[in-house]
Tab-separated table of C-alpha atoms in Angstrom:
chain	number	residue	atom	x	y	z
A	1	UNK	CA	41.787	52.389	161.698
A	2	UNK	CA	40.929	48.866	160.585
A	3	UNK	CA	42.242	47.521	157.308
A	4	UNK	CA	39.974	45.962	154.694
A	5	UNK	CA	42.515	43.214	154.072
A	6	UNK	CA	44.095	40.993	156.645
A	7	UNK	CA	47.871	40.703	156.748
A	8	UNK	CA	47.623	37.204	155.229
A	9	UNK	CA	45.635	38.574	152.283
A	10	UNK	CA	48.098	41.434	151.817
A	11	UNK	CA	51.061	39.055	151.747
A	12	UNK	CA	49.197	36.776	149.304
A	13	UNK	CA	48.610	39.708	146.933
A	14	UNK	CA	52.235	40.816	147.146
A	15	UNK	CA	53.541	37.284	146.558
A	16	UNK	CA	51.225	36.902	143.530
A	17	UNK	CA	52.628	40.121	142.068
A	18	UNK	CA	56.159	38.855	142.731
A	19	UNK	CA	55.355	35.659	140.838
A	20	UNK	CA	54.056	37.686	137.886
A	21	UNK	CA	57.259	39.729	137.875
A	22	UNK	CA	59.440	36.618	138.110
A	23	UNK	CA	57.512	34.988	135.256
A	24	UNK	CA	57.725	37.843	132.765
A	25	UNK	CA	61.001	39.523	133.781
A	26	UNK	CA	64.075	39.134	131.646
A	27	UNK	CA	67.705	40.156	131.847
A	28	UNK	CA	68.695	43.653	130.828
A	29	UNK	CA	72.110	45.236	131.232
A	30	UNK	CA	72.764	48.445	133.129
A	31	UNK	CA	76.012	50.364	132.656
A	32	UNK	CA	77.287	52.411	135.579
A	33	UNK	CA	80.304	54.718	135.373
A	34	UNK	CA	82.883	54.152	138.072
A	35	UNK	CA	85.834	56.438	138.767
A	36	UNK	CA	89.100	54.525	139.147
A	37	UNK	CA	92.202	56.256	140.468
A	38	UNK	CA	95.344	55.251	138.615
A	39	UNK	CA	98.920	55.833	139.665
A	40	UNK	CA	101.912	55.694	137.423
A	41	UNK	CA	104.342	52.878	138.197
A	42	UNK	CA	107.309	55.250	138.590
A	43	UNK	CA	106.289	57.210	141.685
A	44	UNK	CA	108.969	58.052	144.220
A	45	UNK	CA	107.938	56.989	147.702
A	46	UNK	CA	109.302	59.015	150.599
A	47	UNK	CA	109.494	56.699	153.651
A	48	UNK	CA	110.384	59.537	156.020
A	49	UNK	CA	107.072	61.344	155.490
A	50	UNK	CA	105.064	58.343	154.346
A	51	UNK	CA	103.859	59.894	151.125
A	52	UNK	CA	104.755	59.988	147.501
A	53	UNK	CA	106.424	62.818	145.675
A	54	UNK	CA	104.692	64.309	142.660
A	55	UNK	CA	101.152	63.524	143.806
A	56	UNK	CA	99.834	65.609	140.934
A	57	UNK	CA	100.569	62.651	138.660
A	58	UNK	CA	97.702	60.671	140.145
A	59	UNK	CA	94.834	60.627	137.674
A	60	UNK	CA	91.424	59.067	137.536
A	61	UNK	CA	89.826	57.170	134.728
A	62	UNK	CA	86.201	56.372	134.084
A	63	UNK	CA	85.348	52.707	133.797
A	64	UNK	CA	81.975	51.305	132.721
A	65	UNK	CA	80.700	48.498	134.924
A	66	UNK	CA	78.036	46.215	133.446
A	67	UNK	CA	75.306	44.922	135.795
A	68	UNK	CA	72.540	42.459	134.987
A	69	UNK	CA	69.091	43.152	136.439
A	70	UNK	CA	65.643	41.610	135.982
A	71	UNK	CA	62.985	43.825	134.390
A	72	UNK	CA	59.665	43.566	132.608
A	73	UNK	CA	60.085	45.281	129.260
A	74	UNK	CA	57.239	46.814	127.273
A	75	UNK	CA	57.817	48.343	123.841
A	76	UNK	CA	55.345	50.980	122.687
A	77	UNK	CA	53.217	49.615	119.823
A	78	UNK	CA	53.206	52.841	117.779
A	79	UNK	CA	56.783	53.967	117.327
A	80	UNK	CA	56.932	57.216	115.432
A	81	UNK	CA	59.712	58.048	113.045
A	82	UNK	CA	61.097	61.441	112.230
A	83	UNK	CA	63.226	62.794	109.429
A	84	UNK	CA	66.795	63.444	110.509
A	85	UNK	CA	69.248	65.697	108.718
A	86	UNK	CA	72.503	63.869	109.294
A	87	UNK	CA	74.903	66.418	107.867
A	88	UNK	CA	74.686	65.869	104.125
A	89	UNK	CA	72.539	62.735	104.051
A	90	UNK	CA	68.925	63.725	103.744
A	91	UNK	CA	65.701	61.907	104.533
A	92	UNK	CA	67.143	59.478	107.041
A	93	UNK	CA	64.544	58.140	109.449
A	94	UNK	CA	65.185	57.673	113.148
A	95	UNK	CA	62.886	55.769	115.447
A	96	UNK	CA	61.898	57.456	118.679
A	97	UNK	CA	62.316	54.095	120.421
A	98	UNK	CA	60.261	54.456	123.597
A	99	UNK	CA	60.474	51.568	126.068
A	100	UNK	CA	58.914	51.089	129.490
A	101	UNK	CA	60.652	48.920	132.075
A	102	UNK	CA	59.432	47.799	135.456
A	103	UNK	CA	62.100	46.832	137.993
A	104	UNK	CA	62.173	45.798	141.627
A	105	UNK	CA	63.882	47.834	144.351
A	106	UNK	CA	67.290	46.184	143.792
A	107	UNK	CA	67.138	46.973	140.080
A	108	UNK	CA	65.952	50.508	140.787
A	109	UNK	CA	69.084	51.205	142.851
A	110	UNK	CA	71.188	50.409	139.782
A	111	UNK	CA	68.927	52.248	137.312
A	112	UNK	CA	69.240	55.447	139.377
A	113	UNK	CA	73.025	55.466	138.951
A	114	UNK	CA	73.241	54.203	135.380
A	115	UNK	CA	74.332	56.038	132.262
A	116	UNK	CA	73.049	53.542	129.668
A	117	UNK	CA	70.710	50.531	129.606
A	118	UNK	CA	71.036	47.743	127.046
A	119	UNK	CA	67.926	45.877	125.894
A	120	UNK	CA	68.123	43.472	122.927
A	121	UNK	CA	71.528	44.847	121.885
A	122	UNK	CA	70.177	48.421	121.714
A	123	UNK	CA	71.291	51.208	124.049
A	124	UNK	CA	68.733	53.370	125.852
A	125	UNK	CA	68.877	56.277	128.280
A	126	UNK	CA	66.445	57.103	131.086
A	127	UNK	CA	63.763	59.511	129.871
A	128	UNK	CA	61.496	59.935	132.904
A	129	UNK	CA	61.282	59.878	136.646
A	130	UNK	CA	60.268	56.661	138.329
A	131	UNK	CA	56.690	55.841	139.142
A	132	UNK	CA	56.115	53.774	142.276
A	133	UNK	CA	54.018	50.685	141.593
A	134	UNK	CA	52.283	48.444	144.096
A	135	UNK	CA	48.806	48.085	145.553
A	136	UNK	CA	49.824	48.198	149.215
A	137	UNK	CA	53.403	49.430	149.236
A	138	UNK	CA	56.044	50.201	146.635
A	139	UNK	CA	57.206	46.891	145.172
A	140	UNK	CA	58.296	47.996	141.714
A	141	UNK	CA	59.358	51.089	139.826
A	142	UNK	CA	58.308	51.989	136.285
A	143	UNK	CA	60.747	53.995	134.170
A	144	UNK	CA	60.508	55.131	130.551
A	145	UNK	CA	63.559	54.920	128.308
A	146	UNK	CA	64.370	56.344	124.922
A	147	UNK	CA	66.746	54.988	122.331
A	148	UNK	CA	70.137	56.594	122.183
A	149	UNK	CA	70.688	57.746	118.610
């Protein structure tokens, strides 16, 4: 089946969209949890069997790794507020804080594994599945975030 656009036209459209993304994208920070195994410094090594005694002492810790990715950020114009009962303090308002980000495939790999995303010194969590964006093939992914209260 013949295509309506030549390959040169398709590449021109994709490069124009890449230029738009590069122009309006800004740095956001993605936090990914990483498990780190820690060993106490006083383990007894057994050279005969090539292993340590008391292997139950090995523990793992969670470490947050901060990554910087490029994304186009769009804040919703009408942010609703709701009344929150914060355990004794009444009539506190909390913003719903909806944000839409659009990232490239490299950024999407990090967003899939992240626990938190920082935009303008505010923490957000992923609130939706990704939507594939691109006229000819998937170039970008759109994800909605909500503020972590």
